[in-house]
Amino acid sequence: SFPPRRSSDLLQSEVLGVLETIRCATVTNADLIQRDDLGRLVPGAVGDLLILDGDALTDPAALWDDNRPRTVVRSGQIVVAP
């Protein structure tokens, strides 16, 4: 597998699991700063989205591997594409 950007990313995903690590980076942080419009894919939420080439839950390298295509959508506009 491809190495993570930081060893702490790998450690966190191994300790918490990939799904919980993603939740911590999105929903949990939004809750901490009391922003219901962040960290969720629901109508009315701020619309930033990362589309990966792979399933990050079964292959966490999909998050870190710069050689794999990814698309970033920010406020409804594609800002990074393969």
PDB file of C-alpha atoms in Angstrom:
ATOM      1  CA  SER A   1       0.000   0.000   0.000  1.00  0.00           C
ATOM      2  CA  PHE A   2       1.029   3.593  -0.535  1.00  0.00           C
ATOM      3  CA  PRO A   3       2.426   5.353   2.546  1.00  0.00           C
ATOM      4  CA  PRO A   4       0.285   8.037   4.184  1.00  0.00           C
ATOM      5  CA  ARG A   5       1.323  11.681   4.095  1.00  0.00           C
ATOM      6  CA  ARG A   6       2.019  11.630   7.819  1.00  0.00           C
ATOM      7  CA  SER A   7       2.609   8.735  10.138  1.00  0.00           C
ATOM      8  CA  SER A   8      -0.099  10.190  12.398  1.00  0.00           C
ATOM      9  CA  ASP A   9      -2.649   9.640   9.586  1.00  0.00           C
ATOM     10  CA  LEU A  10      -1.813   5.951   9.491  1.00  0.00           C
ATOM     11  CA  LEU A  11      -1.794   5.638  13.282  1.00  0.00           C
ATOM     12  CA  GLN A  12      -5.154   7.376  13.588  1.00  0.00           C
ATOM     13  CA  SER A  13      -6.756   5.197  10.919  1.00  0.00           C
ATOM     14  CA  GLU A  14      -5.328   2.039  12.533  1.00  0.00           C
ATOM     15  CA  VAL A  15      -6.499   2.999  16.022  1.00  0.00           C
ATOM     16  CA  LEU A  16      -9.904   4.466  15.156  1.00  0.00           C
ATOM     17  CA  GLY A  17     -10.572   2.755  11.861  1.00  0.00           C
ATOM     18  CA  VAL A  18     -10.862   4.538   8.543  1.00  0.00           C
ATOM     19  CA  LEU A  19     -14.559   5.424   8.839  1.00  0.00           C
ATOM     20  CA  GLU A  20     -14.131   6.973  12.282  1.00  0.00           C
ATOM     21  CA  THR A  21     -11.033   8.864  11.104  1.00  0.00           C
ATOM     22  CA  ILE A  22     -13.057  10.354   8.236  1.00  0.00           C
ATOM     23  CA  ARG A  23     -15.870  11.236  10.653  1.00  0.00           C
ATOM     24  CA  CYS A  24     -13.376  12.967  12.952  1.00  0.00           C
ATOM     25  CA  ALA A  25     -12.089  15.060  10.050  1.00  0.00           C
ATOM     26  CA  THR A  26     -15.589  16.064   8.942  1.00  0.00           C
ATOM     27  CA  VAL A  27     -18.685  15.728  11.146  1.00  0.00           C
ATOM     28  CA  THR A  28     -16.906  15.705  14.513  1.00  0.00           C
ATOM     29  CA  ASN A  29     -14.898  18.849  13.735  1.00  0.00           C
ATOM     30  CA  ALA A  30     -18.036  20.583  12.401  1.00  0.00           C
ATOM     31  CA  ASP A  31     -19.850  19.686  15.627  1.00  0.00           C
ATOM     32  CA  LEU A  32     -16.962  21.016  17.733  1.00  0.00           C
ATOM     33  CA  ILE A  33     -17.211  24.430  16.089  1.00  0.00           C
ATOM     34  CA  GLN A  34     -21.022  24.241  16.138  1.00  0.00           C
ATOM     35  CA  ARG A  35     -21.469  24.362  12.348  1.00  0.00           C
ATOM     36  CA  ASP A  36     -24.379  22.220  11.163  1.00  0.00           C
ATOM     37  CA  ASP A  37     -23.656  23.307   7.573  1.00  0.00           C
ATOM     38  CA  LEU A  38     -20.246  21.589   7.496  1.00  0.00           C
ATOM     39  CA  GLY A  39     -19.143  17.959   7.436  1.00  0.00           C
ATOM     40  CA  ARG A  40     -22.352  16.565   5.980  1.00  0.00           C
ATOM     41  CA  LEU A  41     -23.792  15.735   2.570  1.00  0.00           C
ATOM     42  CA  VAL A  42     -27.273  17.180   3.042  1.00  0.00           C
ATOM     43  CA  PRO A  43     -29.282  19.936   1.339  1.00  0.00           C
ATOM     44  CA  GLY A  44     -28.180  23.364   2.554  1.00  0.00           C
ATOM     45  CA  ALA A  45     -24.743  22.235   3.720  1.00  0.00           C
ATOM     46  CA  VAL A  46     -21.562  23.795   2.394  1.00  0.00           C
ATOM     47  CA  GLY A  47     -20.823  21.669  -0.669  1.00  0.00           C
ATOM     48  CA  ASP A  48     -17.190  20.570  -0.626  1.00  0.00           C
ATOM     49  CA  LEU A  49     -16.627  17.011  -1.739  1.00  0.00           C
ATOM     50  CA  LEU A  50     -13.635  14.757  -2.429  1.00  0.00           C
ATOM     51  CA  ILE A  51     -14.166  12.020  -5.020  1.00  0.00           C
ATOM     52  CA  LEU A  52     -11.534   9.279  -4.876  1.00  0.00           C
ATOM     53  CA  ASP A  53     -10.436   6.506  -7.208  1.00  0.00           C
ATOM     54  CA  GLY A  54     -11.246   3.683  -4.832  1.00  0.00           C
ATOM     55  CA  ASP A  55     -12.999   2.864  -1.602  1.00  0.00           C
ATOM     56  CA  ALA A  56     -11.175   4.562   1.263  1.00  0.00           C
ATOM     57  CA  LEU A  57     -12.875   2.252   3.765  1.00  0.00           C
ATOM     58  CA  THR A  58     -11.240  -0.839   2.294  1.00  0.00           C
ATOM     59  CA  ASP A  59      -8.170   0.859   0.768  1.00  0.00           C
ATOM     60  CA  PRO A  60      -7.054   3.885   2.841  1.00  0.00           C
ATOM     61  CA  ALA A  61      -4.249   4.572   0.347  1.00  0.00           C
ATOM     62  CA  ALA A  62      -6.965   6.059  -1.877  1.00  0.00           C
ATOM     63  CA  LEU A  63      -6.833   9.076   0.447  1.00  0.00           C
ATOM     64  CA  TRP A  64      -3.062   9.533   0.334  1.00  0.00           C
ATOM     65  CA  ASP A  65      -1.807   8.319  -3.025  1.00  0.00           C
ATOM     66  CA  ASP A  66      -1.110  11.352  -5.235  1.00  0.00           C
ATOM     67  CA  ASN A  67      -0.768   9.061  -8.256  1.00  0.00           C
ATOM     68  CA  ARG A  68      -4.435   8.088  -8.105  1.00  0.00           C
ATOM     69  CA  PRO A  69      -7.023  10.362  -9.713  1.00  0.00           C
ATOM     70  CA  ARG A  70      -9.260  12.437  -7.482  1.00  0.00           C
ATOM     71  CA  THR A  71     -11.761  15.184  -7.992  1.00  0.00           C
ATOM     72  CA  VAL A  72     -12.446  18.048  -5.594  1.00  0.00           C
ATOM     73  CA  VAL A  73     -15.746  19.892  -5.769  1.00  0.00           C
ATOM     74  CA  ARG A  74     -15.919  23.168  -3.837  1.00  0.00           C
ATOM     75  CA  SER A  75     -19.163  25.126  -3.624  1.00  0.00           C
ATOM     76  CA  GLY A  76     -20.559  23.124  -6.512  1.00  0.00           C
ATOM     77  CA  GLN A  77     -17.587  23.765  -8.835  1.00  0.00           C
ATOM     78  CA  ILE A  78     -14.896  21.251  -9.822  1.00  0.00           C
ATOM     79  CA  VAL A  79     -11.606  22.770  -8.676  1.00  0.00           C
ATOM     80  CA  VAL A  80      -9.285  19.761  -9.076  1.00  0.00           C
ATOM     81  CA  ALA A  81      -9.823  16.947 -11.544  1.00  0.00           C
ATOM     82  CA  PRO A  82      -7.712  14.090 -12.911  1.00  0.00           C
TER      83      PRO A  82
END
